[in-house]
Short mmCIF file of C-alpha atoms in Angstrom, two decimals:
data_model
loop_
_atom_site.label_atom_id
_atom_site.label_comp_id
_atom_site.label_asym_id
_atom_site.label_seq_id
_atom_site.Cartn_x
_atom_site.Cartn_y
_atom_site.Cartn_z
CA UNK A 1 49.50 -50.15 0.92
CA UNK A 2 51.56 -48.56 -2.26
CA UNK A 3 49.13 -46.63 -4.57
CA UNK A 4 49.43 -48.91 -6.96
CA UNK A 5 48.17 -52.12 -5.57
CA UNK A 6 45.49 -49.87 -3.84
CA UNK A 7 44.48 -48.60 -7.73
CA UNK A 8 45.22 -52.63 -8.99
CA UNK A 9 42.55 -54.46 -6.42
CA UNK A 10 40.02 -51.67 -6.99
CA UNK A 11 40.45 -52.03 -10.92
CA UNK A 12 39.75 -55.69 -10.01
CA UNK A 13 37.20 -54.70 -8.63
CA UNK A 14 35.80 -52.61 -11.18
CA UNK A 15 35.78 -55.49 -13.58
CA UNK A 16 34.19 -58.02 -11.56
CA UNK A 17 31.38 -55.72 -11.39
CA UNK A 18 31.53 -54.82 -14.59
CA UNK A 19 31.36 -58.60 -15.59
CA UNK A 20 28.18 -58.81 -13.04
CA UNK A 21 26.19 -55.58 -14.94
CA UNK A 22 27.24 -57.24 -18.21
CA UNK A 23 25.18 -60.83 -17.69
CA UNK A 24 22.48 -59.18 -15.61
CA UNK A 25 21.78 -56.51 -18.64
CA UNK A 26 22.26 -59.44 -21.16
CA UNK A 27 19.83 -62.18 -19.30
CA UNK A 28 16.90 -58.95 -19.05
CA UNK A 29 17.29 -58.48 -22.66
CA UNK A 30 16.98 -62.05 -24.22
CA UNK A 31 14.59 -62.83 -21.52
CA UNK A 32 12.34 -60.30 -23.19
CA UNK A 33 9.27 -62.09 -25.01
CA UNK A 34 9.47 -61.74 -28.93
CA UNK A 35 11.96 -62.23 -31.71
CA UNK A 36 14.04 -58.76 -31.77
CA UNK A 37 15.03 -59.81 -35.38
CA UNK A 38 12.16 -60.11 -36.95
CA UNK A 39 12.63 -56.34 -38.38
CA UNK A 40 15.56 -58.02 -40.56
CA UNK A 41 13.11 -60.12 -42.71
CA UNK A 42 11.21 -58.36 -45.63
CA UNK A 43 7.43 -59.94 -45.48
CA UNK A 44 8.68 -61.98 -48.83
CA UNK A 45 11.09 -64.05 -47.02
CA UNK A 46 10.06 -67.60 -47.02
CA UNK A 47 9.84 -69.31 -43.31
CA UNK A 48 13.05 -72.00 -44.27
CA UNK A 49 15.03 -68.69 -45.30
CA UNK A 50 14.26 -67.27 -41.59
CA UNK A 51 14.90 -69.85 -39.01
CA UNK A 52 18.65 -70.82 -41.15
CA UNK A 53 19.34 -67.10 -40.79
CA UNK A 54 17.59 -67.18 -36.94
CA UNK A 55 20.18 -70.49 -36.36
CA UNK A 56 23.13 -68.49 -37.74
CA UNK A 57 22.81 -65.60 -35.62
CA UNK A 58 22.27 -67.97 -32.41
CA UNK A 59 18.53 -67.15 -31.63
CA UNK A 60 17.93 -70.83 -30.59
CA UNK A 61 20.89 -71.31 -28.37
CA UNK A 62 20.72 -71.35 -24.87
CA UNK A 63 21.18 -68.08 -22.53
CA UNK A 64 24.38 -68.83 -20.84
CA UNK A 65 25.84 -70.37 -24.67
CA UNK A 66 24.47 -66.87 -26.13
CA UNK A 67 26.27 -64.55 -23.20
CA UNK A 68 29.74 -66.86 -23.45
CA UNK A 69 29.58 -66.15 -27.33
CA UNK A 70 28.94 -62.17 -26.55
CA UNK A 71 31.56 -62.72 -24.19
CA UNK A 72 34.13 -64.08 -25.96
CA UNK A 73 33.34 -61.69 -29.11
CA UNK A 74 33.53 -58.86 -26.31
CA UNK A 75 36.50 -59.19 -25.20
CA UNK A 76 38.01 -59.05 -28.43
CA UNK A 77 36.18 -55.68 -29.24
CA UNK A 78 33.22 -57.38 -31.24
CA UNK A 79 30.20 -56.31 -30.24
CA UNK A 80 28.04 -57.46 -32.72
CA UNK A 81 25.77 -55.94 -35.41
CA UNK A 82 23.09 -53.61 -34.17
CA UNK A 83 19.82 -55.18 -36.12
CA UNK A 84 18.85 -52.30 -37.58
CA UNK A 85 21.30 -50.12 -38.77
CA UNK A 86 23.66 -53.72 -39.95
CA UNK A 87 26.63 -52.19 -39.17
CA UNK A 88 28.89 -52.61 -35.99
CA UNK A 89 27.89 -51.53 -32.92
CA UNK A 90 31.89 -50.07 -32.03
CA UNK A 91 30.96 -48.18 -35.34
CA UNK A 92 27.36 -46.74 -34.42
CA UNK A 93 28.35 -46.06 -31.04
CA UNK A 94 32.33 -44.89 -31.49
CA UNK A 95 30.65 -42.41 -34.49
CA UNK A 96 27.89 -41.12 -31.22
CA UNK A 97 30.12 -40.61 -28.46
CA UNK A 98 32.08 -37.69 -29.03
CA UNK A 99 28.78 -35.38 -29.55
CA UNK A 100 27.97 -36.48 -25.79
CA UNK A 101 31.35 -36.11 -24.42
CA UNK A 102 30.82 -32.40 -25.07
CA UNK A 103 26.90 -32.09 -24.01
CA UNK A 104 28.13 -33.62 -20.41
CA UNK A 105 31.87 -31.97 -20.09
CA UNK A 106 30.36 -28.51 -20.88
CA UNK A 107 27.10 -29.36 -18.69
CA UNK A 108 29.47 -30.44 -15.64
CA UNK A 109 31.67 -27.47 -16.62
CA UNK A 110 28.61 -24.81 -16.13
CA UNK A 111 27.31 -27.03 -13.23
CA UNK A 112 30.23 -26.96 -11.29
CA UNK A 113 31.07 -23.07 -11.69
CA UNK A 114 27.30 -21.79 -10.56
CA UNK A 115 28.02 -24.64 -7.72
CA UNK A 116 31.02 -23.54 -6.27
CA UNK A 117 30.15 -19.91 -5.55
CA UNK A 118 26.40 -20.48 -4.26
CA UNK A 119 27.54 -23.05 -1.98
CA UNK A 120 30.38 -21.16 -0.07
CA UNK A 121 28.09 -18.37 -0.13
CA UNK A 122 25.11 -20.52 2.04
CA UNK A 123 27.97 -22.11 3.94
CA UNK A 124 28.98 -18.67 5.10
CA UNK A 125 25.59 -17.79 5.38
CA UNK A 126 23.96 -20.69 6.98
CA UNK A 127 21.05 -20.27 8.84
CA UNK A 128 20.17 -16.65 7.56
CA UNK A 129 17.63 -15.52 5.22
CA UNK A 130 19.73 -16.29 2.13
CA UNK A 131 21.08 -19.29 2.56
CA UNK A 132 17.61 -20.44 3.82
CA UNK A 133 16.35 -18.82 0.43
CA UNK A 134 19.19 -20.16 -1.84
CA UNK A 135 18.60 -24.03 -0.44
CA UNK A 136 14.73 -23.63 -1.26
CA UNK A 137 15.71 -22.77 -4.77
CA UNK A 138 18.04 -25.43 -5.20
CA UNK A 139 15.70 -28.15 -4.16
CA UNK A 140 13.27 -26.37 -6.65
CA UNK A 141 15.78 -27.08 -9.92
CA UNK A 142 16.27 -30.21 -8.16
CA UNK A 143 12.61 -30.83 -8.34
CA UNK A 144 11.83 -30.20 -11.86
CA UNK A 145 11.73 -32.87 -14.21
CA UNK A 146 14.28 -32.01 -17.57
CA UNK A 147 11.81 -32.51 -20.16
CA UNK A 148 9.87 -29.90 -18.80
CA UNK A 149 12.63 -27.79 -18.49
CA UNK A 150 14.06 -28.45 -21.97
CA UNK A 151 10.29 -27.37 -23.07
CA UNK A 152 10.08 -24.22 -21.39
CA UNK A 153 13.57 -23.10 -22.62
CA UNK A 154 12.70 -24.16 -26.19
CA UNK A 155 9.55 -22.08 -26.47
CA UNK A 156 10.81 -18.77 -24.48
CA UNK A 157 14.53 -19.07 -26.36
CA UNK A 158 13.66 -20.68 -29.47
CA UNK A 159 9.58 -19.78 -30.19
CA UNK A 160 9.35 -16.58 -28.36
CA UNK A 161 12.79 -14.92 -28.89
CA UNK A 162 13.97 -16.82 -31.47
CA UNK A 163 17.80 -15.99 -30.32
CA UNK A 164 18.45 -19.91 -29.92
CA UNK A 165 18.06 -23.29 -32.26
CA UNK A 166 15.56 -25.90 -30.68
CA UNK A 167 16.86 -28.98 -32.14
CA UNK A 168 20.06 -30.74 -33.78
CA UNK A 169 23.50 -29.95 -33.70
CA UNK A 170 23.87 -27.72 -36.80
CA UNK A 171 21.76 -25.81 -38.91
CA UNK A 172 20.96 -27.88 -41.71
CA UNK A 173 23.24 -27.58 -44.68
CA UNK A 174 24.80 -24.16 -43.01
CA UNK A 175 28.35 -23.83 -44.67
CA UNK A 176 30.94 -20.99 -43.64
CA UNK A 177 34.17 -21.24 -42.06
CA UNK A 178 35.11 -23.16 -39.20
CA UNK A 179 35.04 -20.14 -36.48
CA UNK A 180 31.31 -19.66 -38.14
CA UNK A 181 30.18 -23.71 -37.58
CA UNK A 182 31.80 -23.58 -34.28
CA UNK A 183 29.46 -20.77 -33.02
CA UNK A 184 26.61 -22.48 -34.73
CA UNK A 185 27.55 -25.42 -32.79
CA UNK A 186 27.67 -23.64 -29.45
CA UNK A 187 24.19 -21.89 -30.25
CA UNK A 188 22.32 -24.97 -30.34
CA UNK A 189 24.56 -27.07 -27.49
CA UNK A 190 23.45 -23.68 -24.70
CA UNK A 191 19.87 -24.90 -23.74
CA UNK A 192 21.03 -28.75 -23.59
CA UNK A 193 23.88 -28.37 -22.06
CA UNK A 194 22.06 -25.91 -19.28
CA UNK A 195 19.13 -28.46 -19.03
CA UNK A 196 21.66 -31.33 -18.00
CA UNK A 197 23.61 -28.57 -15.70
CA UNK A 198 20.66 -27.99 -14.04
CA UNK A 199 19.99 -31.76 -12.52
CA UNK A 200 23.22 -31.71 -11.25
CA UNK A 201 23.84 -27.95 -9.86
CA UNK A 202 21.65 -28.43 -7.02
CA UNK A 203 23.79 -31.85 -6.01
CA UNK A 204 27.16 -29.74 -6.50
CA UNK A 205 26.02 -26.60 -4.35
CA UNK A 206 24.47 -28.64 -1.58
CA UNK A 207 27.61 -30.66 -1.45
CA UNK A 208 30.14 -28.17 -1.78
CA UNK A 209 27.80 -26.33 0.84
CA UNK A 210 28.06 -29.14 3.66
CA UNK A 211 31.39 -29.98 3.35
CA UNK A 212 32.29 -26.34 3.39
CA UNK A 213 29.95 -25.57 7.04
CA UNK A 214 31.98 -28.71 8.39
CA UNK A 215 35.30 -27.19 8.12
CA UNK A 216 34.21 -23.37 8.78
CA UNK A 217 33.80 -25.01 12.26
CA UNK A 218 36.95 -26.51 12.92
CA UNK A 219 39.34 -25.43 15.26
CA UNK A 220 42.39 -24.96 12.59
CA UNK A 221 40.09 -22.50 10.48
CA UNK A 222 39.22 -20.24 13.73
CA UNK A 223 43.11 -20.30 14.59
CA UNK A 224 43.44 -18.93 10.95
CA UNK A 225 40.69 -16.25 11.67
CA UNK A 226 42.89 -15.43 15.16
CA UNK A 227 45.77 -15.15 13.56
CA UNK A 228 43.91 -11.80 11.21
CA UNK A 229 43.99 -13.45 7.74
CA UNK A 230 41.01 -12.66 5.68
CA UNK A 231 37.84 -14.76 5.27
CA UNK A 232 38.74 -15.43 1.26
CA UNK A 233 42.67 -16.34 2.09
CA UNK A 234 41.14 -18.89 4.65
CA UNK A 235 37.79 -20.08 2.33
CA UNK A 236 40.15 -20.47 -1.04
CA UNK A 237 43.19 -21.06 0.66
CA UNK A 238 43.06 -23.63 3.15
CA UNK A 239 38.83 -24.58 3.65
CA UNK A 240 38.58 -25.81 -0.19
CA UNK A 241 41.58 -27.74 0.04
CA UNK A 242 40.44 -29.63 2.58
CA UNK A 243 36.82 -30.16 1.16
CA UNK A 244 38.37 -31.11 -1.86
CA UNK A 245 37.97 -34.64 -0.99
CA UNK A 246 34.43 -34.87 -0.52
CA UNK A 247 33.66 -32.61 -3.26
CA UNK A 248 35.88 -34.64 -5.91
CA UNK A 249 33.90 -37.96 -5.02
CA UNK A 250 30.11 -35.81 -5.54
CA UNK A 251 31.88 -34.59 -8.94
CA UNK A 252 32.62 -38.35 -9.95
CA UNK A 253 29.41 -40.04 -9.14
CA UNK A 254 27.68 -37.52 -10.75
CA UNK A 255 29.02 -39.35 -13.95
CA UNK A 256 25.91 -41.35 -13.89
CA UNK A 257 23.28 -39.17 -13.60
CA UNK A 258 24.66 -37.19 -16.20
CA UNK A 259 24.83 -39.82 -18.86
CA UNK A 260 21.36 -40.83 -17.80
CA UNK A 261 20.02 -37.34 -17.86
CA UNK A 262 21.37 -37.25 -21.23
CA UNK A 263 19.22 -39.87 -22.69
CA UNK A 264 16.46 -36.97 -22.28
CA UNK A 265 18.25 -34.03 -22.92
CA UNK A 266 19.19 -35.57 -26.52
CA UNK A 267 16.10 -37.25 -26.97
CA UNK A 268 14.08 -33.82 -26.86
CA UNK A 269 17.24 -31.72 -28.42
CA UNK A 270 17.57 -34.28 -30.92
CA UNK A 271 21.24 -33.84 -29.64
CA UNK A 272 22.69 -36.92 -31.78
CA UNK A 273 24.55 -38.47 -29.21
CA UNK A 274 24.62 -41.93 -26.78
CA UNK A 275 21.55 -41.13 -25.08
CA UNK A 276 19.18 -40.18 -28.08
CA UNK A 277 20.77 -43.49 -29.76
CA UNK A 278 20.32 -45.57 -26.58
CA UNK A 279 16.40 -44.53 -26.39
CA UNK A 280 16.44 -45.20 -30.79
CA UNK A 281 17.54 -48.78 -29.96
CA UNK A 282 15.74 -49.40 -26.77
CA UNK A 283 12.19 -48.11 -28.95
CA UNK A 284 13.59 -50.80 -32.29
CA UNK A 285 14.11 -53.22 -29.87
CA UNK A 286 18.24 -52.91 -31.01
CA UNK A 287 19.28 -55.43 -28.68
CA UNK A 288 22.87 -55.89 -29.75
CA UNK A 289 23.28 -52.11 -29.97
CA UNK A 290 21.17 -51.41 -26.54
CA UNK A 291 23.88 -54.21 -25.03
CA UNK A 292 27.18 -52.17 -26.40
CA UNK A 293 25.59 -49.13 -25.26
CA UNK A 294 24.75 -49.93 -21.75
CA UNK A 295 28.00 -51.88 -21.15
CA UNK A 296 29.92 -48.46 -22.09
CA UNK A 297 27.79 -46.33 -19.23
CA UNK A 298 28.82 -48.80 -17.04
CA UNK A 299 31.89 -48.82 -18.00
CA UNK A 300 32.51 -45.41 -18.04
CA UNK A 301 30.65 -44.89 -14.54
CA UNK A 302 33.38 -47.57 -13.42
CA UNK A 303 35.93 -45.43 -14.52
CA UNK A 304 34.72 -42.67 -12.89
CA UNK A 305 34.84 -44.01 -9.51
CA UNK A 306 37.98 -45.63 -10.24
CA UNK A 307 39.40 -41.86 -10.94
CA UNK A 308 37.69 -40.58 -8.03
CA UNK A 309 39.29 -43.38 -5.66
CA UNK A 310 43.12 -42.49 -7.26
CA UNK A 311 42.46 -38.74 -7.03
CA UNK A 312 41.14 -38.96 -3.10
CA UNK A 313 44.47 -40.87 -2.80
CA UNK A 314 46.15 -38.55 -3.65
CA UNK A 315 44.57 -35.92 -1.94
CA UNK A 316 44.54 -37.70 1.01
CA UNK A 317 47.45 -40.61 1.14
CA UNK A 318 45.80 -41.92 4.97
CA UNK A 319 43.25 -43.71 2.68
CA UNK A 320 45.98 -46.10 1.59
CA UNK A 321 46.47 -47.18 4.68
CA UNK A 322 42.87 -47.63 5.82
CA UNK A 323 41.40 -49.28 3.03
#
């Protein structure tokens, strides 16, 4: 099958089941008991005044009329207006995203570098003492939950040694030159960023770990052993390449968990990104702005997979044939 009607039916795919995410997210909401726009009306506002405003927005219309008008307003790049902010939800959420873009890309970015190391290291080492001792510590990180993580960072960095901010993304009103707020920036991104590496560390080295033991055993790699080449020509040169597969598609589904682990991370960093403004309109009962925001995780996990599929192609052309 050519690449590109394999990439073209799972796109399809993809937006069937995005489609599917989108009405099952949309029916939980409205089926939620109260009237999430009752925050809009100042106690003054006479009862007439409400329900033409409540009829104007749709709050009386059926379910299946409500998620046709999202739809249709959807597709066209409309999301609505989140309820309490009154301004577009593209707007809130486009003016969000960037700030945790970076808080992921440099948590997958430290993630994956500790990863790769400590798992080739246990993979050559399996079964001894270390690699025994390095898998109990990786189940440990695994183990604890990221708020109490974040907490214990803030108050030996932050309280104790006061060498690291504990909150935001900038000191408040700091003003030098760019190289200056770029550092500033950094300082307070360090403990998030290694808070959300952390939850997914343990996945990478444990991954990169199996994958790597598989091929240490195969008959190819011991010919390259024979043949006198040394163990980190044959590990970088030949064993990676070949585990690249399996290690590309942990690397892409760990998407999600990062972008869920951020909605903690930011929440106690007040990092200002998606996941600190996904919990802000989850807690206001935003429901227009909780929809745009969950639709875009999904989105972007779908994405993610999608890449994952074209880049195992790649790697691996057989997979056009088999799928």
């Amino acid at each position: 099958m050519p690449i590109v009607k394999y990439i073209a039916r799972r796109a399809a795919i993809a937006v069937v089941v995005l489609f599917g995410i989108s009405l099952i997210v949309f029916a939980v909401l409205n089926l939620q008991p109260g009237n999430p726009y009752a925050s809009m009306f100042s106690p003054q506002t006479d009862a007439a005044t409400r329900e033409e405003l409540l009829r104007k927005v749709g709050y009386y219309d059926p379910l299946w009329l409500k998620y046709v008008k999202w739809v249709g307003r959807a597709l066209q790049g409309d999301l609505g207006y989140s309820i309490q902010l009154g301004v577009p939800v593209t707007a809130v959420i486009a003016s969000r995203v960037g700030n945790t873009l970076v808080l992921t890309v440099a948590a997958a970015v430290i993630a994956f570098v500790f990863a790769l190391p400590v798992g080739i290291y246990s993979a050559i080492r399996r079964g001894r003492v270390s690699d025994r001792l390095i898998t109990v510590v990786t189940f440990g990180i695994m183990s604890i939950p990221a708020f109490f993580l974040a907490m214990i960072l803030i108050r030996v960095f932050s309280a104790q040694l006061k060498v690291l901010p504990s909150s935001g993304m900038i000191t408040p009103g700091f003003a030098g030159t760019p190289e200056q707020v770029t550092w500033d920036v950094i300082r307070h991104l360090i403990m998030p960023a290694t808070v959300l590496a952390a939850m997914s560390f343990a996945t990478y080295s444990r991954y990169i770990r199996s994958s790597t033991s598989e091929l240490l055993d195969a008959d190819f790699v011991r010919a390259l052993f024979a043949k006198g080449l040394s163990r980190r020509s044959v590990i970088y040169g030949h064993v990676l390449k070949n585990a690249a597969k399996p290690i590309v598609t942990v690397l892409m589904l760990a998407v999600p968990g990062l972008l869920s682990g951020a909605l903690i991370t930011e929440t106690v960093f007040s990092w200002s990104g998606i996941g600190r403004l996904g919990y802000d309109a989850a807690v206001g009962r935003d429901y227009p702005l909780l929809m745009g925001i969950t639709l875009l995780l999904a989105l972007v996990t779908l994405l993610a997979n999608l890449l994952g599929d074209v880049i195992n192609v790649i790697i691996d052309p057989r997979i056009r044939v088999q799928s």
